[in-house]
Short mmCIF file of C-alpha atoms in Angstrom, two decimals:
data_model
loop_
_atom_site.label_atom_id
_atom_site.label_comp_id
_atom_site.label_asym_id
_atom_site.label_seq_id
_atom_site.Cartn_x
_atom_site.Cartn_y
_atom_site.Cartn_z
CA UNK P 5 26.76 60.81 51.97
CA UNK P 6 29.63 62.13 49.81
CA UNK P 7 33.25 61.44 50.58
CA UNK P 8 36.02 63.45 49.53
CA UNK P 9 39.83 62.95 49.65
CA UNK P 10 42.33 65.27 49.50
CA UNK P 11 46.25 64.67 48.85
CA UNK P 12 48.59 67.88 48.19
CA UNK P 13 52.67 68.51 47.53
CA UNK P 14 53.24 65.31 45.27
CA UNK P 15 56.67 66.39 44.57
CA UNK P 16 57.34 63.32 41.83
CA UNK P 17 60.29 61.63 41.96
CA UNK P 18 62.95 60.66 41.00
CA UNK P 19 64.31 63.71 39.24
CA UNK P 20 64.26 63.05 35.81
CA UNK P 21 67.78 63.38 33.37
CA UNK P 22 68.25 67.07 33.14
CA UNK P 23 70.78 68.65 30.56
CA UNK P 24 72.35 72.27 30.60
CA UNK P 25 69.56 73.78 28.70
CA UNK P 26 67.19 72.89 31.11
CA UNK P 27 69.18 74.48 34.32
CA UNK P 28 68.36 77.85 33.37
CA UNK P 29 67.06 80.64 35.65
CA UNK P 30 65.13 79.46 38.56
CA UNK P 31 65.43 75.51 37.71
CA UNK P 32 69.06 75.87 38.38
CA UNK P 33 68.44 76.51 42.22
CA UNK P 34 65.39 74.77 42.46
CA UNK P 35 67.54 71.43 41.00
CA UNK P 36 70.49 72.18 43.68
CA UNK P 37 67.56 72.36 46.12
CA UNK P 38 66.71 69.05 45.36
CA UNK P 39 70.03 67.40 44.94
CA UNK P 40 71.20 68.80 48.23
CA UNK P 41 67.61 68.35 50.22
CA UNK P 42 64.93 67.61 48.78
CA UNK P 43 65.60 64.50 47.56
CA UNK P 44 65.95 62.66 50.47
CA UNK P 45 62.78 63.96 51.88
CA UNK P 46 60.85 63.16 49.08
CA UNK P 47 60.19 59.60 48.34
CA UNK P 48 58.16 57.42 45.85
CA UNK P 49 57.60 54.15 47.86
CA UNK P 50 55.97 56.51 50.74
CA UNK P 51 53.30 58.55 48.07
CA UNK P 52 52.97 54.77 46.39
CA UNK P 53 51.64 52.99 49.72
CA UNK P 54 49.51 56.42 50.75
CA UNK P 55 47.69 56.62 47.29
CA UNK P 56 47.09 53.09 47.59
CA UNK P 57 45.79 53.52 51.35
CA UNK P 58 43.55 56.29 50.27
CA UNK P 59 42.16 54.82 46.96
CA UNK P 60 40.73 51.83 49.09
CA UNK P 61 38.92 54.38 50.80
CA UNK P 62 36.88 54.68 47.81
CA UNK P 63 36.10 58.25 48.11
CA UNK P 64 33.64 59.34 45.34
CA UNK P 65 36.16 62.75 44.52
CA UNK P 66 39.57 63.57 45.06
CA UNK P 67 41.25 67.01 45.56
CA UNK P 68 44.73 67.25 44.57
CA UNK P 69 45.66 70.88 45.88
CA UNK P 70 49.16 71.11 43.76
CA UNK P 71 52.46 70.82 43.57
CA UNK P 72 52.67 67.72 41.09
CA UNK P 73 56.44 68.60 40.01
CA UNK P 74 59.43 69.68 41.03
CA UNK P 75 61.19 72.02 38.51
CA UNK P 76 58.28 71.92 35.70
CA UNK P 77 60.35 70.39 33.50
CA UNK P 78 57.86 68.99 30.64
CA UNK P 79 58.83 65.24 31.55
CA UNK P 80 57.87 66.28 34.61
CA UNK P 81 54.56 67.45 33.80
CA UNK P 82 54.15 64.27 31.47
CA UNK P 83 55.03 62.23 34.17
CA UNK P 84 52.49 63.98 36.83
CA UNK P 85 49.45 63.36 33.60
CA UNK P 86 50.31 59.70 33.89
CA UNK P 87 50.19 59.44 37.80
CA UNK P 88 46.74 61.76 37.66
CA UNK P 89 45.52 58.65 35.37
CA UNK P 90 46.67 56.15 37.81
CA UNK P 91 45.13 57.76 40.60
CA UNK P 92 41.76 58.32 39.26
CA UNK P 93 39.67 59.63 36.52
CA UNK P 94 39.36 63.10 35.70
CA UNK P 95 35.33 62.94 36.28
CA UNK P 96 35.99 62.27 40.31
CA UNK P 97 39.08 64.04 40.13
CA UNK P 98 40.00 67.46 40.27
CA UNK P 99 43.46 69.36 40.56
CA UNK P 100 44.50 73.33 41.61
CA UNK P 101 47.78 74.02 40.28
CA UNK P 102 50.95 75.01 42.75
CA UNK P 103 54.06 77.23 42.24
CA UNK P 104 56.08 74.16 41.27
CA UNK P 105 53.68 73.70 38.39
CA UNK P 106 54.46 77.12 37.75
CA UNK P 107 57.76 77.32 38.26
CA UNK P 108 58.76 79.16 34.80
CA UNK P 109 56.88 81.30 32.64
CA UNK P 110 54.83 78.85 30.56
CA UNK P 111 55.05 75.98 32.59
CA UNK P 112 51.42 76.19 33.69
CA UNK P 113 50.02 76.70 30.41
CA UNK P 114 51.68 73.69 29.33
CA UNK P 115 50.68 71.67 32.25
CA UNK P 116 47.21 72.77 31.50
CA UNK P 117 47.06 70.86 28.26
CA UNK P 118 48.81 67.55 29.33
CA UNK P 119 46.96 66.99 32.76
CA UNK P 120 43.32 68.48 30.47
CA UNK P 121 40.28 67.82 31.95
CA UNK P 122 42.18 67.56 35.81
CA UNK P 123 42.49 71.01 35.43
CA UNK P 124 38.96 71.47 34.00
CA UNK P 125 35.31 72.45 34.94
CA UNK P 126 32.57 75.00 34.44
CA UNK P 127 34.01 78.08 34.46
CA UNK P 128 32.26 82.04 33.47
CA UNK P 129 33.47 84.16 31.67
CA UNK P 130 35.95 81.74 29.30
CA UNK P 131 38.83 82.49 32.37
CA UNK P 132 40.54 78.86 33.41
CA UNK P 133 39.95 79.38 37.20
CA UNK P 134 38.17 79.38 38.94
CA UNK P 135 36.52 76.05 37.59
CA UNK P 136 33.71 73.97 39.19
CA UNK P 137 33.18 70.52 39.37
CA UNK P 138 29.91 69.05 40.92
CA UNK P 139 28.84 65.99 42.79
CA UNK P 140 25.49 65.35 44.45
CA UNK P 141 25.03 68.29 46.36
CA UNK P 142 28.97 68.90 46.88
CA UNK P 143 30.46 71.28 44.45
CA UNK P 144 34.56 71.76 44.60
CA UNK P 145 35.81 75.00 43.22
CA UNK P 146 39.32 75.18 41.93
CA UNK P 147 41.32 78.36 42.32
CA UNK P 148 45.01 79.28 41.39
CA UNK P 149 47.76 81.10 43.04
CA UNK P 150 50.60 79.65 40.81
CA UNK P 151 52.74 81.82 39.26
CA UNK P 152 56.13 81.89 38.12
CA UNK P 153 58.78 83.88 40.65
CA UNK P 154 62.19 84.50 41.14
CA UNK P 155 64.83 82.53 42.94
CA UNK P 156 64.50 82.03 46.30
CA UNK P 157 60.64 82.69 46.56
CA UNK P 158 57.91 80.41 46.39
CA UNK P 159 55.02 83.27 46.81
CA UNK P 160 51.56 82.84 45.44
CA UNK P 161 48.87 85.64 43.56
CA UNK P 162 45.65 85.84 43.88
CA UNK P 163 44.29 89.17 42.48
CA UNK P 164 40.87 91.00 42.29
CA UNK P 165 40.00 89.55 38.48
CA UNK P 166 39.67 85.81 39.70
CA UNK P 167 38.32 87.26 43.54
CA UNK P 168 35.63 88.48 41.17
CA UNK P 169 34.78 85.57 39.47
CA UNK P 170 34.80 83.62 42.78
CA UNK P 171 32.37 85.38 44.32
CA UNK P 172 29.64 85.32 41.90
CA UNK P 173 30.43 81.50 41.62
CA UNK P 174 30.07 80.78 45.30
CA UNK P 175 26.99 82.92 45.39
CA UNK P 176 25.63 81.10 42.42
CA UNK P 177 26.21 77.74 44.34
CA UNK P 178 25.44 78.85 47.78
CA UNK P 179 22.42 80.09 46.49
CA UNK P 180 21.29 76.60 45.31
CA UNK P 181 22.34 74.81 48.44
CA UNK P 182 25.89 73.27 47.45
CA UNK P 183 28.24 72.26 49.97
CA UNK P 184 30.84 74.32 48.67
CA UNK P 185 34.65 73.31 48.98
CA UNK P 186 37.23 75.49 47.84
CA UNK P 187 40.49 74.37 46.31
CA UNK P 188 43.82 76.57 46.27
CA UNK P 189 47.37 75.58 46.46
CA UNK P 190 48.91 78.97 49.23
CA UNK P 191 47.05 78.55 52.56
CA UNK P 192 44.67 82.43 52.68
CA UNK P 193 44.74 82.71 56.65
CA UNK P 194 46.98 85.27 58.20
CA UNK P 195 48.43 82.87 60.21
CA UNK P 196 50.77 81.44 57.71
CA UNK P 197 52.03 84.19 55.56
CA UNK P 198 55.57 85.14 54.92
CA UNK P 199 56.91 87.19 52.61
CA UNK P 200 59.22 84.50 50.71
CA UNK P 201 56.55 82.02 50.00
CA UNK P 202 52.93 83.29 51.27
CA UNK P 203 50.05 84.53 49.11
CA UNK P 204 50.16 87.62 47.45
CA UNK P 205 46.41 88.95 47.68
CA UNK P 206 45.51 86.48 51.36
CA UNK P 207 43.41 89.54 52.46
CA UNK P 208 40.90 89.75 49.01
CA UNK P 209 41.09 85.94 49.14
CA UNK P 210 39.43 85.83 52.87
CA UNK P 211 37.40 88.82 51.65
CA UNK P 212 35.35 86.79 49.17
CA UNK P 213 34.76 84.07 51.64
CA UNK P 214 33.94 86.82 54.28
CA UNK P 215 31.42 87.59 52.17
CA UNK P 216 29.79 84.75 49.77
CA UNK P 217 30.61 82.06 52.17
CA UNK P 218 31.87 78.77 51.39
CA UNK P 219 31.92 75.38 53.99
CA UNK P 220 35.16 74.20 53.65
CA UNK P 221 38.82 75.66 51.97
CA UNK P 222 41.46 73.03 51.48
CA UNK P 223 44.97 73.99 50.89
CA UNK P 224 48.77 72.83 50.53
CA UNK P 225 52.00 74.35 50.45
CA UNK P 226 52.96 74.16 53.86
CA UNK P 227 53.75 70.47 53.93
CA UNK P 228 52.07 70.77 57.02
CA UNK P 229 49.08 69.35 58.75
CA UNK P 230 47.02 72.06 59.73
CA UNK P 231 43.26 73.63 60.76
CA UNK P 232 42.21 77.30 61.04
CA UNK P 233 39.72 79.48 60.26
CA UNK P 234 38.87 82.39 58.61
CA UNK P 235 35.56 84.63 58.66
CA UNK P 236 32.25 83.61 56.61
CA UNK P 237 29.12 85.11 55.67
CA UNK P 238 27.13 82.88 57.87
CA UNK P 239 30.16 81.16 60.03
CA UNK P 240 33.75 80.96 60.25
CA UNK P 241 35.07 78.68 57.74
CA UNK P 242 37.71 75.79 58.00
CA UNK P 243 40.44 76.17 56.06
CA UNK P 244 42.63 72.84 56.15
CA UNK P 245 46.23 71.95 55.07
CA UNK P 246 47.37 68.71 54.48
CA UNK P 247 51.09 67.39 55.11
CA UNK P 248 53.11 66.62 51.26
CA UNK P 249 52.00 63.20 50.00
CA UNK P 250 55.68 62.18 49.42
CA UNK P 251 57.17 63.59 52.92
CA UNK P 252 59.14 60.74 54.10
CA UNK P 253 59.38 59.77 57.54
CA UNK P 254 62.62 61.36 60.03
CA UNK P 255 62.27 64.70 58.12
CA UNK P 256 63.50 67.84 59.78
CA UNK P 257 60.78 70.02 59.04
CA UNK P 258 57.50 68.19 57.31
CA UNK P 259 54.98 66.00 59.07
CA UNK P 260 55.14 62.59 57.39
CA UNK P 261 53.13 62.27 54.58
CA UNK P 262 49.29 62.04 54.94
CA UNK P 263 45.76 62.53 53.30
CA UNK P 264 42.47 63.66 54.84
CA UNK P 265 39.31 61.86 53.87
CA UNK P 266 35.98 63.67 54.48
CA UNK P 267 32.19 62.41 54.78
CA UNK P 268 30.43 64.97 54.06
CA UNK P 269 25.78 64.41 54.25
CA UNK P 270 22.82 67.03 54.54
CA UNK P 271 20.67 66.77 57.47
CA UNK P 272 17.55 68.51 57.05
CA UNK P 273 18.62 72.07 56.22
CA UNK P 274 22.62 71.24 58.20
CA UNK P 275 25.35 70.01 56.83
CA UNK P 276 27.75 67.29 58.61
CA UNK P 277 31.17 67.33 57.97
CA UNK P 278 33.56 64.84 59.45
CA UNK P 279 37.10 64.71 59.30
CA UNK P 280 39.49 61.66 59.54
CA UNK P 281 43.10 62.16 58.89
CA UNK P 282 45.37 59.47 57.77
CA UNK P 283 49.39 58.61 57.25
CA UNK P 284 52.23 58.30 58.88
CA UNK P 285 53.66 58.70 61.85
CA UNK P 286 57.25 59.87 62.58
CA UNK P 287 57.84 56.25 64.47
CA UNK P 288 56.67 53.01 63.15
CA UNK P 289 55.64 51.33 59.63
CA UNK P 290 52.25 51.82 59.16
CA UNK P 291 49.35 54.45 57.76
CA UNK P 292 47.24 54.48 60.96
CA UNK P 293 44.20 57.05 61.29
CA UNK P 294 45.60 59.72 63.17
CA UNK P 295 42.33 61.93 63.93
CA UNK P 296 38.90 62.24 63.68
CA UNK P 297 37.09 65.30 63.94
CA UNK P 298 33.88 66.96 63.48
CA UNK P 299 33.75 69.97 60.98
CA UNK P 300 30.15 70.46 61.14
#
């Protein structure tokens, strides 16, 4: 059996000291964003006792599906490379990148050599992403749909070149028998798209999967709990979201924060999947287990 955690929308905090210079172009209403919402929602004591729920789990690989920062500032980022080390080595550890790690142009690439081998695997080609990580017979496959946009818009890309590259590297694993997981930060199903902050390219994302396959697609963004589907070669596919690992409790609009832990184990030529979902509730103290479900 292989277990697998996965924690999304870290959202560090508290903001760091920001000067003038740094207030520039999209950080300046992303930082009055967080002054005048955000930080209340967000809070460190809540992602503190999760992490430390989860990491007595003692999953054997955790997905972190984005959204490590808040404006992208580089303390930020240096901040987010020191909680990745807390949390867990880069070996059983594997990160997709979010549009908050993009935020500004260059923001990725610089988060790409602080947080290193987090953002690393096998990859073809010499392209960053998709990259592969493998354990046992479970390999996770990272994708990115961070780029930097305007104000106002927290949309993500995901265009033919890397669509490409996925596909030949889920057909490469499905072919030897992987339990293949796929990591990206924008949720791909129709259901939650919107033109201000959904995925620019859902359609050739789905597309691949439609036709390689993959088991299971785990995603952020939404700061939302969530299951759907979407069509694979061989069965529909769940894609799962996961509520922000920082969401504190009485918030408006996100589900408390929360992680999902999977158990995933071949049985003869099946896989079995199960899913138990844990965190908060919007009344009371404690991280209770929420759910358990079956995936496969």
């Amino acid at each position: 059996m292989i277990t697998l955690a996965h924690i999304s929308d870290i959202h560090l905090s508290p903001m760091p000291e920001v000067g003038f210079g740094d207030l520039l172009g999209k950080r300046l209403t992303g930082f009055l964003n967080w002054k005048l919402k955000r930080h209340g929602e967000m809070n460190t004591e809540t992602l503190s006792r999760l992490v430390s729920h989860m990491r007595d789990q003692q999953a054997d690989f955790t997905a972190v599906t984005g959204d490590l920062t808040n404006l992208a500032l580089n303390s930020e980022v240096e901040r987010a490379g020191r909680w990745l080390r807390d949390l867990g080595s880069a070996e059983r550890t594997a990160v997709c990148p979010g549009n908050h790690d993009a935020y500004v142009p260059g923001a990725l690439e610089y988060a790409q050599n602080v947080w290193g081998d987090y953002l690393r695997g096998e990859t073809i080609e010499g392209q960053a992403f998709p990259f592969v990580r493998r354990i046992g017979e479970m390999a996770i496959v990272s994708c990115s749909s961070a780029v930097p946009t305007p104000p106002f818009f927290a949309i993500g890309r995901f265009e033919e070149k890397q669509a490409a590259r996925l596909a030949r590297i889920l057909k490469l694993l499905g072919d030897a028998g992987y339990f293949r997981v796929v990591l990206i930060h924008h949720p791909p199903n129709a259901e939650l798209q919107h033109p201000s902050f959904g995925l620019k390219g859902h359609r050739i994302f789905r597309r691949v999967i439609a036709e390689e396959g993959a088991e299971l697609v785990l995603h952020g963004h939404t700061h939302r709990s969530s299951i759907h589907h979407i069509p694979g070669k061989t069965h529909e596919v769940p894609v799962i979201g996961v509520a922000a690992a920082s969401a504190a409790q009485g918030g408006t609009l996100d589900d408390p924060a929360r992680y999902n832990l999977f158990r995933i184990e071949k049985s003869g030529e099946e896989w079995r999947c199960t899913m138990r979902e844990y965190g908060f509730q919007r009344l009371g103290a404690d991280i209770v287990m929420r759910m358990q479900m079956r995936i496969y």
